[in-house]
XYZ file of C-alpha atoms in Angstrom:
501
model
C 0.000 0.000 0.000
C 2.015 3.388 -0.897
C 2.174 6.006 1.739
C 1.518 9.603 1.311
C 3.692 11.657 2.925
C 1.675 15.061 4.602
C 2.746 18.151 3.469
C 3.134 20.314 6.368
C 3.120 24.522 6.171
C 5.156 25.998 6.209
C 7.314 23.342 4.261
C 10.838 22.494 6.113
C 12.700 23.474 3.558
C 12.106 26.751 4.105
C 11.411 27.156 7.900
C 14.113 24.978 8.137
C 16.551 27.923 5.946
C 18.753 30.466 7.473
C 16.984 32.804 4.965
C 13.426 32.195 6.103
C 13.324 35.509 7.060
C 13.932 36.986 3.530
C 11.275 34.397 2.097
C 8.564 35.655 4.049
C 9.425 39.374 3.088
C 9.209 38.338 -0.574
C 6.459 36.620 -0.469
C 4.585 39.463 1.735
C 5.727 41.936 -0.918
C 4.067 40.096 -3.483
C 0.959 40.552 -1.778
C 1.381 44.060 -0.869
C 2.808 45.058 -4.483
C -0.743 43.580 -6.170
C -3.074 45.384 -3.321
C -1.488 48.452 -3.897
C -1.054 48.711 -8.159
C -4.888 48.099 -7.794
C -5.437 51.625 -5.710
C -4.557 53.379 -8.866
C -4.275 51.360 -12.156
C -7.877 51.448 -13.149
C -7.421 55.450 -13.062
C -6.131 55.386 -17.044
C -8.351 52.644 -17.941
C -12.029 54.531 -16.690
C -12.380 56.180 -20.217
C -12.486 52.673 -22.145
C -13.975 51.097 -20.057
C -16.959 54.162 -20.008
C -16.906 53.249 -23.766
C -17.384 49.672 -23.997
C -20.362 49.705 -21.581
C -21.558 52.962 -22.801
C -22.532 54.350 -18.804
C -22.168 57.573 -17.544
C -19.061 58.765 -16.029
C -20.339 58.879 -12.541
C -21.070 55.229 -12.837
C -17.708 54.116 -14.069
C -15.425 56.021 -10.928
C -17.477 53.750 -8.362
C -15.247 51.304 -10.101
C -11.971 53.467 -8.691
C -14.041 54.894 -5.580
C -15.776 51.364 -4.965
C -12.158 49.594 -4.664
C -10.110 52.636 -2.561
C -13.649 53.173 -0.399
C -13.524 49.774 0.953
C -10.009 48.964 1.247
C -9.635 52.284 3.396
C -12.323 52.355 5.609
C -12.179 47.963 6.648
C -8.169 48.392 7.298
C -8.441 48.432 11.122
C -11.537 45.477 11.168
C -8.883 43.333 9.077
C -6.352 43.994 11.322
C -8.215 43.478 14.459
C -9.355 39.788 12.470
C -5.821 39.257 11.957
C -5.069 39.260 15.581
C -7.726 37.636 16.854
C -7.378 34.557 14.293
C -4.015 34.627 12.962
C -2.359 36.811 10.574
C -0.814 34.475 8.505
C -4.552 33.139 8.349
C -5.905 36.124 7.012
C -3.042 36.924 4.445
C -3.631 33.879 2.991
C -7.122 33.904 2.409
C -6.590 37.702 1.353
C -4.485 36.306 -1.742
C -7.492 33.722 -2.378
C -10.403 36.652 -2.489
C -7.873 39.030 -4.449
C -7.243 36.796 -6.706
C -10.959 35.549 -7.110
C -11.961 39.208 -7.266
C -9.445 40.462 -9.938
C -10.426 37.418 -12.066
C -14.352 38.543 -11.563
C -13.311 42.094 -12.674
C -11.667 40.727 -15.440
C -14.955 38.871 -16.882
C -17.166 41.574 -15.900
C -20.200 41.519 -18.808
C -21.446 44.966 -17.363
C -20.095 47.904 -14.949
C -22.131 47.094 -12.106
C -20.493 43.363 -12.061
C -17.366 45.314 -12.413
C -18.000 47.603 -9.104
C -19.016 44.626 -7.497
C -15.671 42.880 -8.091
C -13.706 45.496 -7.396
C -15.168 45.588 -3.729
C -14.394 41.968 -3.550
C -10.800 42.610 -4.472
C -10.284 45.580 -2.603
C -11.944 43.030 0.243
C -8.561 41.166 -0.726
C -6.253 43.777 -1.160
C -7.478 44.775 2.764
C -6.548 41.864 4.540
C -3.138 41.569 2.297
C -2.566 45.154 3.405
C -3.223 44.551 7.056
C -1.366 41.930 7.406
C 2.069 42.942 5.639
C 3.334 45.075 7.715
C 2.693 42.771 11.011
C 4.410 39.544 9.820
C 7.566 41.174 8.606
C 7.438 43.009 12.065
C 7.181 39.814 13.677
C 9.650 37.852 11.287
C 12.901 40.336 11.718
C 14.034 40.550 14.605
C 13.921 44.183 15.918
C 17.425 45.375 14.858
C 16.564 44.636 11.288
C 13.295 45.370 11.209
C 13.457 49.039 9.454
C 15.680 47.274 6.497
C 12.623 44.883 6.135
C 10.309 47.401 6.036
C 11.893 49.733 4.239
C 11.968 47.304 1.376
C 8.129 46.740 1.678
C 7.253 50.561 2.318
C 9.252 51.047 -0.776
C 7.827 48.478 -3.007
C 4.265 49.798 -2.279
C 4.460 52.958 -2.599
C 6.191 52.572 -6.153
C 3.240 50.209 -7.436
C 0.883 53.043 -6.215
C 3.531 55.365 -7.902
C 3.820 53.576 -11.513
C -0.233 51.908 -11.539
C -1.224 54.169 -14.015
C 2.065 54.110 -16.275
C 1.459 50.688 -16.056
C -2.128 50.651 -16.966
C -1.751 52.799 -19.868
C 0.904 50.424 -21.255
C -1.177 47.278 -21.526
C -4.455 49.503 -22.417
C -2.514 50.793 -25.911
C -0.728 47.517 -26.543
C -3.547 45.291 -25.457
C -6.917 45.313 -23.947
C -8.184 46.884 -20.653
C -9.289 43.688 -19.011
C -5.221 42.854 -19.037
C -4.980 45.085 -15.922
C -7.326 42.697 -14.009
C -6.191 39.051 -15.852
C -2.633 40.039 -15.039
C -3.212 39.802 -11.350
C -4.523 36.242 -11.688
C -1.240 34.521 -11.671
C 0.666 36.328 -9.892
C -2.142 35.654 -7.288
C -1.570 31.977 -7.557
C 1.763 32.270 -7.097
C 1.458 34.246 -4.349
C -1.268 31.875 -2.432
C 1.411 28.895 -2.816
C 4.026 30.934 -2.046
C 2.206 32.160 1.362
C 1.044 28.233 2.158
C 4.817 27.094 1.899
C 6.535 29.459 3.128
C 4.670 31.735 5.802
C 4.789 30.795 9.655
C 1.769 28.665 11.001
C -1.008 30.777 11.549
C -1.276 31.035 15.368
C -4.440 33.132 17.070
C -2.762 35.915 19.007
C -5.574 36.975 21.244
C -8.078 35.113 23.949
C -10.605 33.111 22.676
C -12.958 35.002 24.476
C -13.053 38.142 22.228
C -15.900 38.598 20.148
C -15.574 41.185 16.984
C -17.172 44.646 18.066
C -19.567 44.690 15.193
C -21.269 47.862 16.109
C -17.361 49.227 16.212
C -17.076 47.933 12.527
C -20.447 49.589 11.021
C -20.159 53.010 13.407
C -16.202 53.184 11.784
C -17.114 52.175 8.134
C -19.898 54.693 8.134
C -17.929 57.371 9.648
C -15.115 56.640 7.463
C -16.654 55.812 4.818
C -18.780 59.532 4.932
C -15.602 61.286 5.739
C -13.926 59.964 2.274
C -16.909 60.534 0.041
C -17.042 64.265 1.255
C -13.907 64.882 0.302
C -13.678 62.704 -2.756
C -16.932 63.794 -4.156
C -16.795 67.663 -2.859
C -14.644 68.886 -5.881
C -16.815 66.775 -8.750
C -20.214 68.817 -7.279
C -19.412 71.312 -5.217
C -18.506 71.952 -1.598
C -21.827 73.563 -0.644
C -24.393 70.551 -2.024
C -26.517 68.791 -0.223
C -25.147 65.623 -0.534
C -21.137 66.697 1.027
C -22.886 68.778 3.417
C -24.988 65.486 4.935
C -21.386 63.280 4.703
C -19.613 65.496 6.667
C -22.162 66.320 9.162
C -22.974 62.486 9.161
C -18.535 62.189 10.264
C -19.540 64.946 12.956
C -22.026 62.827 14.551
C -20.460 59.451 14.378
C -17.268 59.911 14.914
C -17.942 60.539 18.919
C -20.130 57.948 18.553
C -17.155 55.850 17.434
C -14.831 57.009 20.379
C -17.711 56.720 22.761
C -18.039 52.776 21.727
C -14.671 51.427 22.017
C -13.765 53.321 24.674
C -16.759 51.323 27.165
C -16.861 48.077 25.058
C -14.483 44.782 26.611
C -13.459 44.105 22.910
C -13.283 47.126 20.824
C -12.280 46.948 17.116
C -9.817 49.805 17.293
C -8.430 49.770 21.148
C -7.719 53.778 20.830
C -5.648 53.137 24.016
C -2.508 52.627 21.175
C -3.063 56.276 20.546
C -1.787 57.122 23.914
C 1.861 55.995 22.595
C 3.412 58.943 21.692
C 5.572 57.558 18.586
C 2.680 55.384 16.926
C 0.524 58.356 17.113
C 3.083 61.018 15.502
C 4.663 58.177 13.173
C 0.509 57.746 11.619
C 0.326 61.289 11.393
C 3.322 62.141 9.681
C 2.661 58.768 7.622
C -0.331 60.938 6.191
C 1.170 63.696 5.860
C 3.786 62.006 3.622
C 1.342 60.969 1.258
C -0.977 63.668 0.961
C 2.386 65.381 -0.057
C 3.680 62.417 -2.947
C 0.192 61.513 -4.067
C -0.779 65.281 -4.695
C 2.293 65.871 -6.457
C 2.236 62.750 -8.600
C -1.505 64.018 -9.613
C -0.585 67.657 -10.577
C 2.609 67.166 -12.077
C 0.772 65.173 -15.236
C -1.136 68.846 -15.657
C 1.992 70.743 -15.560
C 4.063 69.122 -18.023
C 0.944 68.376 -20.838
C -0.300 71.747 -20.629
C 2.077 73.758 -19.689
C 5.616 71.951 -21.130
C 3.521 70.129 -23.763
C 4.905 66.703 -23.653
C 3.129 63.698 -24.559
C 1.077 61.859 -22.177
C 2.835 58.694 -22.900
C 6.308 60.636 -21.722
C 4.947 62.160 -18.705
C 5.098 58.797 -17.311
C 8.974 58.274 -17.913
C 9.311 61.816 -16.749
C 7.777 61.159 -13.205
C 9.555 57.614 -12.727
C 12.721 59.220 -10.825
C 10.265 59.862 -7.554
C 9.724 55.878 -7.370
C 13.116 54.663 -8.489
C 14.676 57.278 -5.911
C 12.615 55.998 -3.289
C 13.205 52.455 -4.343
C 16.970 52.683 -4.018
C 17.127 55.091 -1.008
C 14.532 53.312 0.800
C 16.229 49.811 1.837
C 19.500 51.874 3.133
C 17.182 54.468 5.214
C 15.806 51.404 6.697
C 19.084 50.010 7.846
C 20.660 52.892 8.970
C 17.623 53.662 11.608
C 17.943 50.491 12.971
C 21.299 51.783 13.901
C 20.370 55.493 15.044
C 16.924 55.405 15.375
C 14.061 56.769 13.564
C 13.835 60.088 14.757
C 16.888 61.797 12.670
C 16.045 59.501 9.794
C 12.601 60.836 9.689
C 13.450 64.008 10.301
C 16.051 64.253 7.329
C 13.745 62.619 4.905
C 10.769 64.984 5.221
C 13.304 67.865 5.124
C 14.510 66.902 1.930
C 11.407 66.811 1.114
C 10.934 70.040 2.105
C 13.512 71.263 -0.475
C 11.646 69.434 -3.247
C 8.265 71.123 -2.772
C 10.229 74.602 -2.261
C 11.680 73.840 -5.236
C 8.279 72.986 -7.534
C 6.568 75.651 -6.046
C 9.102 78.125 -8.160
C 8.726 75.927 -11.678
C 7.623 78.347 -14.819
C 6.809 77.687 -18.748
C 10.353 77.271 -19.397
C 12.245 75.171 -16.669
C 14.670 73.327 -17.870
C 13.789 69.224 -17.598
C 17.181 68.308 -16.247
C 16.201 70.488 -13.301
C 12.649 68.908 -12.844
C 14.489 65.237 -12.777
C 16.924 66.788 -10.602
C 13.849 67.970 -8.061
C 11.918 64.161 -8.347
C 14.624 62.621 -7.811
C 15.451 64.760 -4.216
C 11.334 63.946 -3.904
C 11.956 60.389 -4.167
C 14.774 60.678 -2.068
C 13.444 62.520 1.110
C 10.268 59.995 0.865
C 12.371 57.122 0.700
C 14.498 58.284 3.987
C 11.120 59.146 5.345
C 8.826 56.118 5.197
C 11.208 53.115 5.963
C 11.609 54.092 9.953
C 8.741 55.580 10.383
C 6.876 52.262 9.180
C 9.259 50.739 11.824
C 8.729 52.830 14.444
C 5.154 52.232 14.097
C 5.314 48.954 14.599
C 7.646 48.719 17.358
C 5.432 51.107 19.021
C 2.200 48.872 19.339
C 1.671 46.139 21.408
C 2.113 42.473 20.059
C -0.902 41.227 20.675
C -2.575 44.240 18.261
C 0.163 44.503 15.248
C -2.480 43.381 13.025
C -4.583 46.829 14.329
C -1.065 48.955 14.268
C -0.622 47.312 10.653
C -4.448 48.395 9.573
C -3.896 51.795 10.892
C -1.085 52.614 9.459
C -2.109 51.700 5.955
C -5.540 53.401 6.165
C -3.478 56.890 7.327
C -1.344 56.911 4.475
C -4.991 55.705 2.142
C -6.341 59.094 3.841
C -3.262 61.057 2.279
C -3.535 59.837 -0.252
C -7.173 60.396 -0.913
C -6.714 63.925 0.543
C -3.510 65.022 -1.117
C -5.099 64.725 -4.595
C -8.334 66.235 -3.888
C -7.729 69.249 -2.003
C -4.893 70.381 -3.557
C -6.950 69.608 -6.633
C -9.600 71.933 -4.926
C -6.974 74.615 -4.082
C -5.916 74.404 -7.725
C -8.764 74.087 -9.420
C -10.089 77.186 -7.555
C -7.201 79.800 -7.821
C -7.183 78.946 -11.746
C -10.890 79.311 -12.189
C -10.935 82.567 -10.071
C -7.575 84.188 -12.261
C -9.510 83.069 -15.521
C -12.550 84.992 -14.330
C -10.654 87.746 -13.432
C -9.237 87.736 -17.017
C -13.074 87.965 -17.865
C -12.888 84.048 -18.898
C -15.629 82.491 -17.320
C -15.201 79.111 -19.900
C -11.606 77.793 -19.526
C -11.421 76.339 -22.795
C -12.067 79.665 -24.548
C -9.365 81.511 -22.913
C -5.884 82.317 -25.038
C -3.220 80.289 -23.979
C -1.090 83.521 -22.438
C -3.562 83.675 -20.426
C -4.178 80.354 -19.522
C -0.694 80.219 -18.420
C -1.224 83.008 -15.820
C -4.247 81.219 -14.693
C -2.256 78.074 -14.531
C 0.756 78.619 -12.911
C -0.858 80.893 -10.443
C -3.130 77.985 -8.850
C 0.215 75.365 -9.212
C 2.543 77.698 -7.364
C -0.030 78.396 -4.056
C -0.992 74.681 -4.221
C 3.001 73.581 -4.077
C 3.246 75.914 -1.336
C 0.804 74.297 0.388
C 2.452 71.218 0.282
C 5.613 73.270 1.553
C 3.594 74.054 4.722
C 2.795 70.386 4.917
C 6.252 69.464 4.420
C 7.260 71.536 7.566
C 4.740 70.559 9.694
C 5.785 66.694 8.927
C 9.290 68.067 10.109
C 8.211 69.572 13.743
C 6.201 66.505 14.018
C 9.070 64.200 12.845
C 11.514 65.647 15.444
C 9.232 65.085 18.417
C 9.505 61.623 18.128
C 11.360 59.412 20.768
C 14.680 58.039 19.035
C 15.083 54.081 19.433
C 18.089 52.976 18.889
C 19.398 49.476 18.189
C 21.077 49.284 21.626
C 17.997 49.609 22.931
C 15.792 47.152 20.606
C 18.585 44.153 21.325
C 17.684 44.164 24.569
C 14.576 43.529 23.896
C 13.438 39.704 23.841
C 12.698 38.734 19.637
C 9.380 36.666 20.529
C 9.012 33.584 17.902
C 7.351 33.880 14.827
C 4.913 30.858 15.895
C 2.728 33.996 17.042
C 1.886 34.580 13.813
């Protein structure tokens, strides 16, 4: 009779390798690289895919609003799931639903099958999100920890970066489903990659704790009204009815919010993490960082069509020294603040990228390109010193029975930045252009003479970079506040076994 021998996860060969450690970060960063392409891919593709189903424009962003909606406002209630029944668990059967979803999107007969998919997948993308950051943290030990993440913070934030360069590659060459069929295999990949490799999912928390439902719906709602106001408020106006009822519907929930897990035994968000000084400043600043990258990376495609007149298909080569910087910066940041903590590190980075927005904030009709390369690239650079420690010094900052909640949290900050860094400097733009037009007496954009245009432009792109300036700086003073860990201090500290996982 032959004898099957059980396959035990993660496989030997690999738990069993010196290198484990490095496995697990590749395997987490194929996860987090296909979560986060997906937050800004579709963006190119919303035109075609307006044409082939011939629907409304309003219809077709739910399919970019449906996927970044969900994924931001669930973050924390994936985390919190995470902890509660394991976090390599959850990852895993993130890759399962992404991959399901993206496949879904990719069949879609109709755009409302298509929204619907895309909140599956951003369903996904959540719990792959979530759960990144937390195993790495728990599979380095702490004096190598800010190298690990640094890779990871990296990696994500140039497949947010390059998702619509990306997009409007295989859209030209191909066909628009390509952006969702691409993610199949990789997702395959990535589910046996998790099942051999990852530790054995281990629940972290008492089996006792029950999931703080009414937590879940009062944050999603709140959350979920919060984003929508601001999304929505530049397509139809500030004053409407409808922004007006999302943000006074944040007003009244979001006490209501505090209010519930402060008295419930097992709240979905303990806000008791808050009280640590460094995860609270480090989420903060995380925001900050991306409002700051994410608005420039929107306005910068303006700039150089309209005003330098380059083709759309080389703005994208033009922008890709902010992501390469960061890519190559990023892995060294991360290893030196392991060493000297994350204080100076994060301090330095948003400073340089203080010098970066200074710089855009004094670009005119006839800067020389060299000299806009030479600013992305100090852009990438201060970001890439920027987000690898402060990642780290999240995570060392929360407790280790809530990781998965420190992992949620940070990822839904820096999906807040980004949501608010394009569309209110969009708003701030938008607005000081429109108002210089009508001043010109040119109440239609389109029928104004390019001269004037010009003024109109540059006007609105010089106040709004200067906004980011001010954002810059405050990222700085908030930056230097923080508590500097070094790695004398973090060897002391007991590296608990990955089995918690």
């Amino acid at each position: 009779m032959l004898m099957t021998k059980e396959i035990v996860f993660p496989h030997p060969y690999f738990s069993s390798n010196p290198k484990w450690k490095w496995f697990i970060l590749l395997t987490v960063l194929i996860g987090a690289t296909m979560s986060a392409l997906d937050v800004s891919i579709v963006n190119v593709a919303t035109p075609t895919i307006e044409n082939r189903f011939e629907v409304p424009m309003a219809l077709v962003e739910w399919v970019v609003m449906g996927y970044m909606l969900t994924l931001t406002v669930f973050l924390p209630f994936f985390g919190r799931l995470a902890d509660m029944f394991g976090r390599t668990k959850m990852y895993n059967i993130g890759f399962i639903i992404f991959t399901i979803g993206s496949a879904l999107c990719g069949i879609s007969p109709n755009a409302y099958f298509l929204i619907f998919s895309r909140v599956l997948q951003a369903v996904g993308a959540g719990m792959l999100q979530a759960n990144s950051v937390a195993i790495i943290t728990q599979s380095f030990p702490k004096n190598e920890l800010g190298r690990a993440i640094g890779i990871q913070g990296a990696v994500q934030a140039i497949a947010m970066s390059i998702g619509p360069f990306i997009s409007g590659i295989l859209i030209s060459l191909l066909n628009w489903r390509l952006i969702f069929y691409i993610n199949v295999p990789i997702g395959i990949i990535g589910t046996l990659m998790a099942l051999f490799i990852l530790p054995a999912s281990k629940p972290s928390l008492k089996k006792d704790n029950k999931i703080d439902f009414l937590g879940v719906i009062l944050c999603a709602l709140g959350l979920g009204s919060l984003v929508l106001a601001i999304d929505q408020g530049t397509k139809i106006g500030w004053t409407s009815p409808f922004i007006i009822f999302c943000f006074l519907a944040f007003l009244i929930i979001l006490p209501l919010f505090i209010y519930r897990e402060l008295k419930t035994a097992n709240p979905m968000l303990d806000l008791r993490i808050f009280k640590n000084w460094d995860f609270s400043t480090g989420n903060i600043t995380g925001f900050l960082s991306y409002y700051v990258l994410f608005a420039v990376l929107f306005l910068m495609p303006f700039y150089l069509e309209d005003i330098m007149h380059y083709d759309a298909e080389i703005v994208g080569s033009i922008l890709t020294p902010i992501p390469l910087a960061m890519a190559l910066i990023a892995p060294f940041a991360g290893a030196i603040s392991d060493k000297i903590g994350s204080r100076i590190m994060t301090t330095i980075g948003m400073m340089v990228c203080v010098v970066a927005t200074f710089l855009l904030s004094f670009l005119n009709n006839n800067i020389n390109i060299y000299f806009l390369t030479f600013v992305f690239v100090i852009l990438g650079l201060g970001m890439g010193i920027f987000t690898p420690p402060n990642n780290s010094a999240i995570m060392l900052s929360a407790p280790e029975d809530k990781l998965g909640v420190a992992g949620g949290v940070l990822n839904m900050m820096r999906a807040l930045g980004l949501i608010f860094g394009v569309d209110i400097s969009s708003m701030i733009f938008t607005s000081l252009k429109l108002n210089t037009l009508a001043q010109h007496g040119y109440i239609i954009e389109s029928k104004a003479p390019f001269t004037i245009y010009k003024i109109a432009f540059m006007k609105g792109f010089s106040v709004t970079m200067i906004s980011l300036l001010v954002v810059c700086i405050i990222a700085v003073i908030i930056s230097f506040t923080k508590k500097s860990i070094r790695r004398t201090d973090l060897i002391k500290q007991n590296f608990e076994s990955i089995d918690m996982l």
